[in-house]
Coordinates of C-alpha atoms in Angstrom, one line a residue:
Chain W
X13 CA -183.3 -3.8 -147.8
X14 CA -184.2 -6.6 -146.0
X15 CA -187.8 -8.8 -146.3
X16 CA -189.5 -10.3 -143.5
X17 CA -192.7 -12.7 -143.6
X18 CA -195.6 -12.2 -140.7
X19 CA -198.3 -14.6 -140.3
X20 CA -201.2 -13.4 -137.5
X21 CA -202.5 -16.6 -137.3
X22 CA -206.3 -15.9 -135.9
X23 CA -209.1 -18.4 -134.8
X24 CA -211.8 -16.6 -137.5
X25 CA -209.2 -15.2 -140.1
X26 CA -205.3 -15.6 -141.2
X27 CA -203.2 -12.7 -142.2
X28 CA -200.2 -13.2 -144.1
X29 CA -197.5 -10.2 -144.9
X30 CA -194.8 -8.9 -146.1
X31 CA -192.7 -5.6 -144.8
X32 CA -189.4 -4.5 -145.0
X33 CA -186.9 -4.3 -142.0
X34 CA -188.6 -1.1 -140.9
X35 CA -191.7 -2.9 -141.2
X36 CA -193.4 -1.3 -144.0
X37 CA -195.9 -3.7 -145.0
X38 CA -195.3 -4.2 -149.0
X39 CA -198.2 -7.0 -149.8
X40 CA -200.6 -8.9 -147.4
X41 CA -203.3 -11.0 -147.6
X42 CA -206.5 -12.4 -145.5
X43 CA -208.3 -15.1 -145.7
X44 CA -210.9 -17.1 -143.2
X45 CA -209.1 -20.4 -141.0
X46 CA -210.8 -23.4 -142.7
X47 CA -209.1 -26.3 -142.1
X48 CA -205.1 -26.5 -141.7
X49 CA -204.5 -28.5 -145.3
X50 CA -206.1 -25.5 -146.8
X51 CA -204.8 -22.9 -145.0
X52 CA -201.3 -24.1 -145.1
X53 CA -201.5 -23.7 -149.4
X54 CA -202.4 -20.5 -148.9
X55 CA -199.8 -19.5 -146.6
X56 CA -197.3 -21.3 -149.3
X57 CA -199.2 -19.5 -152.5
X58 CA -198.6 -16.0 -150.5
X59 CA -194.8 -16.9 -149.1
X60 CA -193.4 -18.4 -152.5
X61 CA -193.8 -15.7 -154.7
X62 CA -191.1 -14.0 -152.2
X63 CA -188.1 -15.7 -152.8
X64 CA -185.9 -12.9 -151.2
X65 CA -187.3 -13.2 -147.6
X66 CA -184.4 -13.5 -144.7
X67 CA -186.8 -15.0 -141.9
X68 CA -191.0 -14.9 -140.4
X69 CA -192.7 -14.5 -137.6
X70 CA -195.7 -16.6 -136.9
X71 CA -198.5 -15.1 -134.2
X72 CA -200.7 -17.6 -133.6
X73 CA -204.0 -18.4 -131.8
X74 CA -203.7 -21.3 -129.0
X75 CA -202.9 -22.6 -127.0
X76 CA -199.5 -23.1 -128.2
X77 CA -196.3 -25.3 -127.2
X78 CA -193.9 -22.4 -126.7
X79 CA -191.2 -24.6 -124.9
X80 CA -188.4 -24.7 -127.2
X81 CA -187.9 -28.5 -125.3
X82 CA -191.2 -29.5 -126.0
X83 CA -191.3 -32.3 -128.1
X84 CA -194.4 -29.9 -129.3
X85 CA -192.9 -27.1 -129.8
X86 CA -194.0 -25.3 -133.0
X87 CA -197.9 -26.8 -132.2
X88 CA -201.2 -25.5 -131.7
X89 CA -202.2 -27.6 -128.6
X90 CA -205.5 -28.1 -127.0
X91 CA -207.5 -25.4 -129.0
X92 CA -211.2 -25.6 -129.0
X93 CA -211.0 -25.7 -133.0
X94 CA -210.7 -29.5 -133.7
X95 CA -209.4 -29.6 -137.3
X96 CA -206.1 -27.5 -135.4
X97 CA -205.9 -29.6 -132.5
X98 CA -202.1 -31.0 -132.0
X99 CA -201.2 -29.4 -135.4
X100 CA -197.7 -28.9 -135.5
X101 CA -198.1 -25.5 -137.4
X102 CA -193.8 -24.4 -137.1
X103 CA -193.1 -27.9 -138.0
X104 CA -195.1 -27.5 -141.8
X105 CA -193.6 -24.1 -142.0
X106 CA -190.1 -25.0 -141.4
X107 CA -190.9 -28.4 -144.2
X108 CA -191.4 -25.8 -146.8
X109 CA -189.5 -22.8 -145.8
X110 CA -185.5 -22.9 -145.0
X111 CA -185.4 -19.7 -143.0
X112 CA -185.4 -18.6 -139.3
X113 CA -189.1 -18.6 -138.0
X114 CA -190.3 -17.0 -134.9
X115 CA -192.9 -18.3 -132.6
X116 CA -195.3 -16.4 -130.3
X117 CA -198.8 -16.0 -129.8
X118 CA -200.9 -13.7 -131.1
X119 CA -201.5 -11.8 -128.6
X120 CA -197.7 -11.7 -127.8
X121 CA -197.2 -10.7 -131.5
X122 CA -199.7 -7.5 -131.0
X123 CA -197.8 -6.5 -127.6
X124 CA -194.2 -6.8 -129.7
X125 CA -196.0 -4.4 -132.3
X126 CA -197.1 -1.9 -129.9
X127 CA -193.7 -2.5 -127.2
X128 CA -191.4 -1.7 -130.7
X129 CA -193.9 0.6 -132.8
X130 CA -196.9 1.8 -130.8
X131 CA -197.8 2.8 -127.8
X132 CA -195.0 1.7 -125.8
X133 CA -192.4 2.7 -127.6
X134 CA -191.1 4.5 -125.3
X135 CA -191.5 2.0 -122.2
X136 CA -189.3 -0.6 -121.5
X137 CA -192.9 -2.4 -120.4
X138 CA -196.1 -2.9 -121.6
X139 CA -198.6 -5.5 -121.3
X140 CA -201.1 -5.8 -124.0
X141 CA -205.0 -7.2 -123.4
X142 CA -207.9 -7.7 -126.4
X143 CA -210.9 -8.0 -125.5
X144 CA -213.5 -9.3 -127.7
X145 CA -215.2 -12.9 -128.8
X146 CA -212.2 -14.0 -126.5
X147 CA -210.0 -12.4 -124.3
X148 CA -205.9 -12.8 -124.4
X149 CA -202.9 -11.0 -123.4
X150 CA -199.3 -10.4 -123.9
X151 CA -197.0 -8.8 -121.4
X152 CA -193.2 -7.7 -122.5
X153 CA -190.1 -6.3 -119.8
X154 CA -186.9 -5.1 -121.3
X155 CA -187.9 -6.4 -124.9
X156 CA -188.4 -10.0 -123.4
X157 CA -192.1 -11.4 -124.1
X158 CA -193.0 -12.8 -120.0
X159 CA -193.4 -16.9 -120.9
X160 CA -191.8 -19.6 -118.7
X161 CA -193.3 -22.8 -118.6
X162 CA -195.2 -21.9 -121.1
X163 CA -197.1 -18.7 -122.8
X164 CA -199.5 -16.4 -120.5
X165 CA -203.4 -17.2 -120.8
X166 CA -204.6 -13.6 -118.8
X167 CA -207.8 -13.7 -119.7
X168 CA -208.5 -16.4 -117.7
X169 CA -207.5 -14.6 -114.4
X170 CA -210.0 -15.7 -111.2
X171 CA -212.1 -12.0 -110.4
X172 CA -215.3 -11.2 -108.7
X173 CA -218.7 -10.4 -109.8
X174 CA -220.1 -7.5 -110.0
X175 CA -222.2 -6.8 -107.3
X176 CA -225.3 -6.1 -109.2
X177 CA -224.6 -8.8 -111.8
X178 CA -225.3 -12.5 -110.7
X179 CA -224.2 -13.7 -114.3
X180 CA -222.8 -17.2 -114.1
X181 CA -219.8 -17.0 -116.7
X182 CA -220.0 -18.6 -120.0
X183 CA -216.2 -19.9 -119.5
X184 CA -216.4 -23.8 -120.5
X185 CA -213.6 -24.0 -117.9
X186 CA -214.2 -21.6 -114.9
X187 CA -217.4 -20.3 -115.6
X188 CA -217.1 -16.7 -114.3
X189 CA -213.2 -16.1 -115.4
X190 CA -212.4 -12.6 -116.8
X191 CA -213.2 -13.8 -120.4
X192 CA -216.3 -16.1 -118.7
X193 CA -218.0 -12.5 -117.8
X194 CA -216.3 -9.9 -119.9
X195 CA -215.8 -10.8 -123.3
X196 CA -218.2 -10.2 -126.2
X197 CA -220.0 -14.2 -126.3
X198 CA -220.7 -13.3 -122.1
X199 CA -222.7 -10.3 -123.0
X200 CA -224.7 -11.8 -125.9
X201 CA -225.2 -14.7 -123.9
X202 CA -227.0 -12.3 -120.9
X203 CA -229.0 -10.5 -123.2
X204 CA -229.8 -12.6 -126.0
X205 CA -228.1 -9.8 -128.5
X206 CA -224.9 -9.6 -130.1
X207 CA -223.1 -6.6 -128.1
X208 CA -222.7 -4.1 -130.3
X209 CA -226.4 -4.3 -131.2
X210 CA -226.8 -3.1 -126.9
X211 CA -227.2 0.8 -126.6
X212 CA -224.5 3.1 -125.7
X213 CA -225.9 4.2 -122.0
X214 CA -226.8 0.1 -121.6
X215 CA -225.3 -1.1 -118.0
X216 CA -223.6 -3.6 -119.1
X217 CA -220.8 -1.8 -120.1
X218 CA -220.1 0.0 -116.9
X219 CA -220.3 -3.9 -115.8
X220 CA -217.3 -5.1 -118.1
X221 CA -215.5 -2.0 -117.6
X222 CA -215.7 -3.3 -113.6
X223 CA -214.3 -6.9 -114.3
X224 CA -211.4 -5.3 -117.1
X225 CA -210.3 -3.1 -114.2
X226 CA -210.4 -5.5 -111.8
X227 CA -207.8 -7.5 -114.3
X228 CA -205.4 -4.3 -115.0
X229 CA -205.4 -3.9 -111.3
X230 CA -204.3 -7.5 -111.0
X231 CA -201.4 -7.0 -114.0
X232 CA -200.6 -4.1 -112.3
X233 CA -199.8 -6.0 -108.9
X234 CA -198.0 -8.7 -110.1
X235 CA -196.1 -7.1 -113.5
X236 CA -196.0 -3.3 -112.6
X237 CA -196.0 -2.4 -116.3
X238 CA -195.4 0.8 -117.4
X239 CA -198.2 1.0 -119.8
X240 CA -201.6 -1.2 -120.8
X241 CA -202.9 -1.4 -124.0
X242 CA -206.1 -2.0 -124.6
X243 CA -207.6 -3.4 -128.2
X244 CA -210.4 -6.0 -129.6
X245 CA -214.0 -5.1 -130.3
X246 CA -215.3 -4.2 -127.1
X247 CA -212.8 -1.3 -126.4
X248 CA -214.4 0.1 -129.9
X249 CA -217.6 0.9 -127.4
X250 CA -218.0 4.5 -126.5
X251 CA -216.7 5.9 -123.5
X252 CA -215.2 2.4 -122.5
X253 CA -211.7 3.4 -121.8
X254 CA -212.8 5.9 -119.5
X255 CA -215.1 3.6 -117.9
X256 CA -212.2 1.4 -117.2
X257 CA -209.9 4.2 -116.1
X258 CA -212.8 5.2 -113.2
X259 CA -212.9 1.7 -112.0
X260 CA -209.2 0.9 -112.1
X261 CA -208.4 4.1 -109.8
X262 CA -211.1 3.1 -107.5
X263 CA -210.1 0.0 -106.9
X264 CA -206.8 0.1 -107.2
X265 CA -207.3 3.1 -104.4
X266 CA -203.7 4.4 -104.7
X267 CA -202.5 1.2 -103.4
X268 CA -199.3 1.6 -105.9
X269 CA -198.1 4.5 -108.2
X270 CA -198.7 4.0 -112.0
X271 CA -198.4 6.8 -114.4
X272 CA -201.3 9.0 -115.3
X273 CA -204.1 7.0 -116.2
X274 CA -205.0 8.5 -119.5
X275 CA -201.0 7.7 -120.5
X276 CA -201.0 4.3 -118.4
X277 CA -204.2 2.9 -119.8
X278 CA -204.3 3.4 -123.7
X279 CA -205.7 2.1 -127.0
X280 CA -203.4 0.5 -129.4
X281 CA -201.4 2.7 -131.9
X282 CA -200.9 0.5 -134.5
X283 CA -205.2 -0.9 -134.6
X284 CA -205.8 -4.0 -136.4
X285 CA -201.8 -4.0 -137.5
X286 CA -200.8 -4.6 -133.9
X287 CA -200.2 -8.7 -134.7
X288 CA -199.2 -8.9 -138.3
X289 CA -196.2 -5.7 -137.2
X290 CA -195.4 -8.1 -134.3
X291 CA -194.7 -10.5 -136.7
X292 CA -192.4 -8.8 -138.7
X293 CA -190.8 -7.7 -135.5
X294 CA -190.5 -11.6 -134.6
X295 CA -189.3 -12.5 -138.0
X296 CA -186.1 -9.8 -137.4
X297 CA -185.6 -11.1 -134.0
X298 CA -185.5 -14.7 -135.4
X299 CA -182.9 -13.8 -138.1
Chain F
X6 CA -162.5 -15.7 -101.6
X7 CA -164.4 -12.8 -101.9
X8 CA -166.8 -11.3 -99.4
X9 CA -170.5 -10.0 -99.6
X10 CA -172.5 -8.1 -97.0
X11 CA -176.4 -8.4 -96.8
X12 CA -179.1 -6.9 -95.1
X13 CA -182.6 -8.5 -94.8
X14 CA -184.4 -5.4 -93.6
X15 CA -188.1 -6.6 -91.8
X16 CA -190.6 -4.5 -90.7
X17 CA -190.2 -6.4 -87.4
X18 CA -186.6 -7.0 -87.3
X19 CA -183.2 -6.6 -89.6
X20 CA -181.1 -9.1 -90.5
X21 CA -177.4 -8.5 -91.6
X22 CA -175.0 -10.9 -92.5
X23 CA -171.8 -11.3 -94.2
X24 CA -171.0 -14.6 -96.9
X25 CA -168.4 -15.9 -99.2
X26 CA -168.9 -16.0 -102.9
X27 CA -170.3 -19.1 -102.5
X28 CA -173.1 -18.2 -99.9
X29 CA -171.7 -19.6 -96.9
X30 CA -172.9 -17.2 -93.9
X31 CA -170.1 -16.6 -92.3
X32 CA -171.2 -14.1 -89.9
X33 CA -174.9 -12.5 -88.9
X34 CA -176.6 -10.6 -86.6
X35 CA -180.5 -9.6 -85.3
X36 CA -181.8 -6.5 -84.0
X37 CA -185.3 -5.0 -83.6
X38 CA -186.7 -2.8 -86.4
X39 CA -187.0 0.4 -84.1
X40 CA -185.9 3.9 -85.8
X41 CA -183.6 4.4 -89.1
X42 CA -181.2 6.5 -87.0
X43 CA -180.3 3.8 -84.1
X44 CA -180.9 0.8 -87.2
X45 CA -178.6 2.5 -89.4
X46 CA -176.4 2.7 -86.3
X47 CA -176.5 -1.1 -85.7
X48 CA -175.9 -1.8 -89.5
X49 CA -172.8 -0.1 -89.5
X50 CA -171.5 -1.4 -86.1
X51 CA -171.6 -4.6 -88.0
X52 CA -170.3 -4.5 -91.7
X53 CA -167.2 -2.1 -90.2
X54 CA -165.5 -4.6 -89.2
X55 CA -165.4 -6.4 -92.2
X56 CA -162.9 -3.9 -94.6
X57 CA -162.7 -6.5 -96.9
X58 CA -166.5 -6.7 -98.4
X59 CA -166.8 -6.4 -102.5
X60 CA -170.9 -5.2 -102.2
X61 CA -173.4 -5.2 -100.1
X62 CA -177.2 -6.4 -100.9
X63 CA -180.3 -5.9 -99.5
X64 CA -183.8 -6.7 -99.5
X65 CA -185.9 -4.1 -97.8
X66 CA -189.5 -4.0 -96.3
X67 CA -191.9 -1.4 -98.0
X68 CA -193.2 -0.1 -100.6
X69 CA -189.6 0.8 -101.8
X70 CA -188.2 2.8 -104.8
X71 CA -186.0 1.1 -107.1
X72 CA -186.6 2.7 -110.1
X73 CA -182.9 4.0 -110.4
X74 CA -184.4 7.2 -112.5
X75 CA -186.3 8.4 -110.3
X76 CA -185.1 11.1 -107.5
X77 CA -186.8 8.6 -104.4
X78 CA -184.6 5.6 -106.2
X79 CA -182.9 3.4 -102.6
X80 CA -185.8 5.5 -100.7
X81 CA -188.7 3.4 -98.2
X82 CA -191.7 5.3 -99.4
X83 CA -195.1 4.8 -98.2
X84 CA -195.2 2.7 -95.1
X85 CA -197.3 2.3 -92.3
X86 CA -194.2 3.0 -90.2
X87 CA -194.0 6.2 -90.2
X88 CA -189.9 6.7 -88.8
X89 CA -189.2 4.6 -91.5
X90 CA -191.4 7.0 -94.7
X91 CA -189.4 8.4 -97.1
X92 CA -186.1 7.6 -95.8
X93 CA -182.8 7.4 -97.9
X94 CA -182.4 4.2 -96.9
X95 CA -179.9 3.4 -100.4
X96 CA -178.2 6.7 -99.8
X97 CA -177.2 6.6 -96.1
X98 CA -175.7 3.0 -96.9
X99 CA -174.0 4.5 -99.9
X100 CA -172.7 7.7 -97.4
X101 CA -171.3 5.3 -95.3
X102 CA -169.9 2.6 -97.8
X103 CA -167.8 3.5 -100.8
X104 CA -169.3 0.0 -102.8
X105 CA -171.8 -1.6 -105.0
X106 CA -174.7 -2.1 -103.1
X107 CA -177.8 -4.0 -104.8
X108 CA -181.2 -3.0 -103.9
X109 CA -184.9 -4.7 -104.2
X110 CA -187.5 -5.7 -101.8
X111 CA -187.3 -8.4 -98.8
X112 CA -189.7 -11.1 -100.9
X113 CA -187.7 -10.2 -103.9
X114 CA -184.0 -11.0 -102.3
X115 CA -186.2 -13.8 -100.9
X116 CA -187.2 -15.2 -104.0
X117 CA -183.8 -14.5 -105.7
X118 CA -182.0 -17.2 -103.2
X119 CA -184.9 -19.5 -104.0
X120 CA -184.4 -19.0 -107.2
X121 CA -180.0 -19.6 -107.4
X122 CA -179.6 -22.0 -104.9
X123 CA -182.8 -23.2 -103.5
X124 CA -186.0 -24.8 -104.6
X125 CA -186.0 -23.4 -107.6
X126 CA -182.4 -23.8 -108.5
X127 CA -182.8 -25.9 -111.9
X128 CA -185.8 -23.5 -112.9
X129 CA -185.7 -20.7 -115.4
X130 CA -188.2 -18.8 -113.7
X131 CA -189.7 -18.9 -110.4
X132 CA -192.6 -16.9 -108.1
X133 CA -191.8 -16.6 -104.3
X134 CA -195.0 -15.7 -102.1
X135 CA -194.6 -15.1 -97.8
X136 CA -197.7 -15.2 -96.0
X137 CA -197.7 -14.2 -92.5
X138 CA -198.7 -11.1 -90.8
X139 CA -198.9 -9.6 -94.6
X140 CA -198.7 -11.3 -98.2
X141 CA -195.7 -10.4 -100.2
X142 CA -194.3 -11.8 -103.6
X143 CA -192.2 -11.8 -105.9
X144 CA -190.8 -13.3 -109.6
X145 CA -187.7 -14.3 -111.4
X146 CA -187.7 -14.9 -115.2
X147 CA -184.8 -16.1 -116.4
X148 CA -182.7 -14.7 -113.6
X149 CA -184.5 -11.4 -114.1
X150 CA -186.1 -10.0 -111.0
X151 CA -189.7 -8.9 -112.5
X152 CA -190.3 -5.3 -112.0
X153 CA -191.6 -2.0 -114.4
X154 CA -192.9 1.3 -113.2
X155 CA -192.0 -0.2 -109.4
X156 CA -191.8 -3.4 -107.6
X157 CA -194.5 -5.8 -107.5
X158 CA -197.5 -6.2 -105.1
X159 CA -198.4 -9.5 -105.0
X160 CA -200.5 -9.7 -102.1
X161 CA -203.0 -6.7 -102.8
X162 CA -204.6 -8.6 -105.7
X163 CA -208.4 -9.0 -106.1
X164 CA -210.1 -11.9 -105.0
X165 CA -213.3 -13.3 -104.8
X166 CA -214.7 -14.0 -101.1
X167 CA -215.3 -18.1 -100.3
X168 CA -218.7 -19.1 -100.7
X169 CA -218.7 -19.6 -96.8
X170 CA -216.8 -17.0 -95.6
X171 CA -218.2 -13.1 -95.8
X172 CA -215.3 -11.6 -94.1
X173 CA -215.4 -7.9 -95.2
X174 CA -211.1 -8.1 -94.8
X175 CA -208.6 -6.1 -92.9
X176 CA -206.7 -3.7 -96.0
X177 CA -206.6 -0.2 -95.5
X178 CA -206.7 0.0 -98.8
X179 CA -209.2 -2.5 -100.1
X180 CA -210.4 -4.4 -97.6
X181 CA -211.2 -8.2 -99.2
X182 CA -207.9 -8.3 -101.4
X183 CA -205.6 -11.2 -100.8
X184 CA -203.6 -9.9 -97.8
X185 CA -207.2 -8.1 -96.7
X186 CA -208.6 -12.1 -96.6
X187 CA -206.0 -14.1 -96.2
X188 CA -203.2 -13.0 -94.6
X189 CA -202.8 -13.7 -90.2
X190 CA -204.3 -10.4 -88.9
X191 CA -207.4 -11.6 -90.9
X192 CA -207.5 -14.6 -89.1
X193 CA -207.2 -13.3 -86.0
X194 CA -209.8 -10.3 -86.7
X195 CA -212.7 -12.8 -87.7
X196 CA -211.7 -15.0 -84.4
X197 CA -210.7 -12.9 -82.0
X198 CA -208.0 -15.0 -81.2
X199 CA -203.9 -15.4 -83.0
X200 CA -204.4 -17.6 -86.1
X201 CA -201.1 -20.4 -84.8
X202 CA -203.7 -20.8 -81.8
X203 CA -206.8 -21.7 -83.6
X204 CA -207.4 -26.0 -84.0
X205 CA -205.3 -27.9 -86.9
X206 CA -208.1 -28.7 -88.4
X207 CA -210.3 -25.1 -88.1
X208 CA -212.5 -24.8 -91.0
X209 CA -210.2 -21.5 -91.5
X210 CA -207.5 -23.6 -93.3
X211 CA -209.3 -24.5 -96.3
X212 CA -210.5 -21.2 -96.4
X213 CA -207.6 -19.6 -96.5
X214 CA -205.7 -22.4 -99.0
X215 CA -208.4 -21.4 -101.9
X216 CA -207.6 -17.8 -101.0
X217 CA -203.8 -18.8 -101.8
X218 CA -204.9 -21.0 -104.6
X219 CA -207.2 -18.1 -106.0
X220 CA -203.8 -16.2 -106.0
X221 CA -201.7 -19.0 -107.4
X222 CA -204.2 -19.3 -110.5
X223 CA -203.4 -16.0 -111.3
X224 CA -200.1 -15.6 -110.8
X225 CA -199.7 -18.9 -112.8
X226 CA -202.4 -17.7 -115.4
X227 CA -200.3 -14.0 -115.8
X228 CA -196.5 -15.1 -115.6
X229 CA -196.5 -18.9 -116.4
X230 CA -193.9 -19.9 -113.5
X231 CA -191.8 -22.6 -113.5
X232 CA -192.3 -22.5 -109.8
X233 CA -193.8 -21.1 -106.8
X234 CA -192.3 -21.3 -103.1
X235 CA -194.4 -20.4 -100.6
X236 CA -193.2 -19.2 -97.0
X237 CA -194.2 -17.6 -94.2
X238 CA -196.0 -18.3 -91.1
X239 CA -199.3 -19.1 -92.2
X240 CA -197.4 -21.5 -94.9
X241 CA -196.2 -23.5 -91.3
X242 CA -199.6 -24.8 -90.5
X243 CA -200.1 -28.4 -91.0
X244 CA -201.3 -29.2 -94.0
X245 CA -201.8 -26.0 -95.4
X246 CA -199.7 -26.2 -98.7
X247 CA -202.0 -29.5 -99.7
X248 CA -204.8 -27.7 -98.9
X249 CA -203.6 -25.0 -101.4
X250 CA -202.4 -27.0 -104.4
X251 CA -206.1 -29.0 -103.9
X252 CA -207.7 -25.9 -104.3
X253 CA -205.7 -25.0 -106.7
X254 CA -206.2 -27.8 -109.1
X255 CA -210.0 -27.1 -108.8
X256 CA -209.9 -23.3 -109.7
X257 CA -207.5 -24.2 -112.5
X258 CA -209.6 -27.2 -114.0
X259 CA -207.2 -28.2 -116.4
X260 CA -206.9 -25.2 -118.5
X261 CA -203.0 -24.6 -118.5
X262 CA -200.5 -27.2 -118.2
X263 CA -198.3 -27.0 -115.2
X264 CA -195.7 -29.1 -113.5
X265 CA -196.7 -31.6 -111.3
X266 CA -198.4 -29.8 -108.6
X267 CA -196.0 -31.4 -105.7
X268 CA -192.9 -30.0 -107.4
X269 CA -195.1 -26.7 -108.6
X270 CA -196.0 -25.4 -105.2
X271 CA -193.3 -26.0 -102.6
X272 CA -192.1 -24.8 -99.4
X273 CA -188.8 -22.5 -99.5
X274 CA -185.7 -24.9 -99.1
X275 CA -183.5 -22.3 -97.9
X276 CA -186.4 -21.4 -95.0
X277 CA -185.9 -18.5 -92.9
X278 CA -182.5 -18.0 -94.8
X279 CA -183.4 -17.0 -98.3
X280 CA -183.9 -13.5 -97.6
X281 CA -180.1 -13.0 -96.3
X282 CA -178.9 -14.8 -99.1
X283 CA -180.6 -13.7 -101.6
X284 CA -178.9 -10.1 -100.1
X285 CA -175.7 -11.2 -101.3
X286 CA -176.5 -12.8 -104.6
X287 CA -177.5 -9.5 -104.9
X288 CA -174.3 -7.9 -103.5
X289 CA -172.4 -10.4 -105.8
X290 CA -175.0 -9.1 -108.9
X291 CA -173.9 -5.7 -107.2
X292 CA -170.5 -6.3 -108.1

C-alpha cells in the first residue's frame, strides 16, 4: 500500500495528512499559520515520523507562482499575510523532503477532491467556489486543473449590485468584486455583526445569493461545467443553496442548457476534507 | 500532401475552403447563409470536386451541439434563425461524405487558428473574442478547446452598466449582458444610426472598451489566458483595442499578474482568415 502526504495550506489554519493510495486518511493534524519558520517545523515534525511516504501534495493559500518557468515557482506571492510574502514554500519542502511534490492551490486542491471523490465524480467537469472570510475557486476539464499563465482568482470576477443594495465593496482592490460584496468580512462590515450572528429571514442573504448567482452564471458562460460546487461558511446558512438556484435560473433565463439545478448546483461531498483529499490526489498525480 | 476541407458556417454567410496540411488555402468559396437545403447544396457543389480530401472541419454559427453523447450531437439548436433550428447539420455532411469531419463553433475554429498558427502561436493557452453584430468567444488550454456540458457563451456574461451610460441593452434574453451592451446593434439602438457611422472619437468608444475590458477582467480572472485576440467589427474602430486594455488595467488594478498588456490583448493575425483555418486544423485533428 502506497502513502501519500497532503498539506491544505490555509491563511487561518494548516492541515497536514496522511492517506493511503485510496485516500484513506491514516493520521492528520492542524494547527493555526503563525509565521513560516514555525509552521514549516511542524510540517517536518508531522512528515518525518513517515518515512515510507512515495510523494505530497501541497494546497495552498495565495497567491501562488504556479508557472513551472517561474523563477518563483513553488512560492506564495503577493499574499496579504506579510510574514508569507515571497516565501518560497515548495522550495523548503523539496530542502527537506526527496520525493515528488505537487503544487496547487487550495481551492484547486478542494475541486481535485470533489472532481476524483465527491460530487463530480461522475463529471468530466466541475468547478468548485468557497465562499466565506474570502472567496476562491478551482475549475477542472478532463482531470486537468484550468491554469495558464497562472492559477484562477474567481472570486474576484467584475458583477453588479444589487439593486436594492448600494454597498460599496470592502475589496482592497476593486471594491465591489464578487468577494468585495459577497463574502462573510462584506456582510459584517454592512451591518456591524459577524454573519452568522444575522437571522435566518435577514435580506441580506437573498442579497449574496444574487451576486453568487450572478458568478455561476458567469462560470457557466465561459467554462460550461457540468457541475458547481458550492462550500465555505456562508453556504452553511439556511436555505442558501436554494436561494442561489432561484437567482441563477432567473438570470441565467434559459440562455444555455445546464443540468438540473438541484444536480448542477451542489454542496461538497467530501465537507471540510475537500483540500486535504485533493492533496493526496496531487501527491499520486505527482508520483 | 494531404488535403483538408473547411467550412466557416456564419449566420450571414458560409465560407468553405479546401488547404494543404500546412494551411495553405488552396481553394475557397462565399455564399449567402439562406436555407440548409440550398446551403447544403452549395457545400457539396464545392468539396465534390475535391475526391482527394482526408477530413473536413467546421466551425458553425449557433448555439450548436457537440456533446458527442447526446442524440442532438452535429445538430444547430436554438437559433434565432429559424430554417436553420435543430438541423442535422453534422449528419447531412456525414450522409454526404464518408470522412472524419471535426465539429465546434465559428469563434471556436476561430480561436483554434489563432491559437496554431497565429497570434497566439507560442502560447499554451489562448481566449479569442469577435465583437460585431453579436459577441462570441472562445478558449484553448493547452491545445484543448474549452468546453463541458456544451460550448461556451462568452458574450452573454453579466456586466455592470457604465456610470454614464443607462442603456437598458438589446438581449432577448437578458437585456444588459455583454452582447446586450456592447455589441453593434446596441450601438445602433441607443443612436439611431449604424455604429461604423458614428464620429472616431464618439463618447460610445470608451464606453464600449470598459464593457470589453469588464469582460476581459473576467475571462482573465476565471481562465488565466496566456492571450486574448480580439476581432470583429467593432474591434476595427480606431483606437478601440487601447481603449480596452486602458480600461482594462483600471478594473484589474494590479491584482493578477498578466503579460504585458500590448502582447496580452491583440488583434487576430490571421484576420478574416482564422475561422477557415481553424476549420481544417480541425479537419487535420479530425483525422
Amino acid at each position: 500500500m502506497k502513502m501519500f502526504g497532503a498539506i491544505e495550506a490555509g491563511g487561518t489554519k494548516f492541515v497536514c495528512a496522511v492517506g493511503d493510495e485510496n485516500f484513506n486518511i491514516i493520521d492528520r493534524i492542524s494547527f493555526p499559520t503563525t509565521y513560516p519558520g514555525e509552521t514549516m517545523e511542524r510540517i517536518f515534525d508531522f512528515f518525518d515520523r513517515y518515512k515510507d511516504l512515495k510523494a505530497i501534495g501541497i494546497g495552498s493559500f495565495g497567491p501562488i507562482d504556479i508557472n513551472i518557468h517561474s523563477e518563483k515557482y513553488g512560492y506564495i506571492t503577493s499574499t496579504p499575510k506579510t510574514n508569507w510574502r515571497n516565501f518560497n514554500f515548495l522550495g523548503e519542502m523539496k530542502k527537506h523532503y526527496n520525493l515528488p511534490i505537487g503544487w496547487t492551490t487550495d481551492v484547486n486542491a478542494a475541486c481535485l477532491g470533489e472532481y476524483e471523490i465527491g460530487s463530480a465524480v461522475d463529471n468530466h467537469s466541475c468547478l468548485y467556489l468557497t465562499v466565506g472570510t474570502g472567496i476562491g475557486g478551482g475549475a477542472i476539464l478532463d482531470g486537468k486543473i484550468i491554469e495558464g499563465f497562472g492559477h484562477t482568482e474567481m472570486g474576484h470576477i467584475i458583477i453588479r449590485n444589487h439593486p436594492h443594495d448600494d454597498f460599496e465593496g470592502v475589496c482592497p482592490y476593486h471594491k465591489n468584486c464578487l468577494e468585495g460584496l459577497a463574502a462573510g468580512p462584506s456582510i459584517e462590515k454592512r451591518y456591524g455583526i459577524k454573519a452568522e450572528n444575522l437571522d435566518e429571514d435577514h435580506r441580506i442573504w437573498r442579497i449574496v445569493a444574487y451576486y453568487l448567482a450572478q458568478a455561476l452564471v458567469n462560470y457557466t458562460l465561459i467554462l460550461r461545467p457540468e457541475k458547481i460546487i458550492l462550500g465555505g461558511g456562508v453556504m452553511n446558512q439556511a436555505g442558501m443553496i436554494d436561494f442561489v438556484r432561484e437567482a441563477f435560473a432567473s438570470l441565467l433565463a434559459g440562455y444555455v442548457e445546464t443540468p438540473d439545478l438541484d444536480s448542477y448546483i451542489v454542496t461538497p461531498s467530501l465537507g471540510d476534507n475537500a483540500g486535504i483529499i485533493g492533496g493526496l490526489i496531487l501527491a499520486r498525480r505527482a508520483l
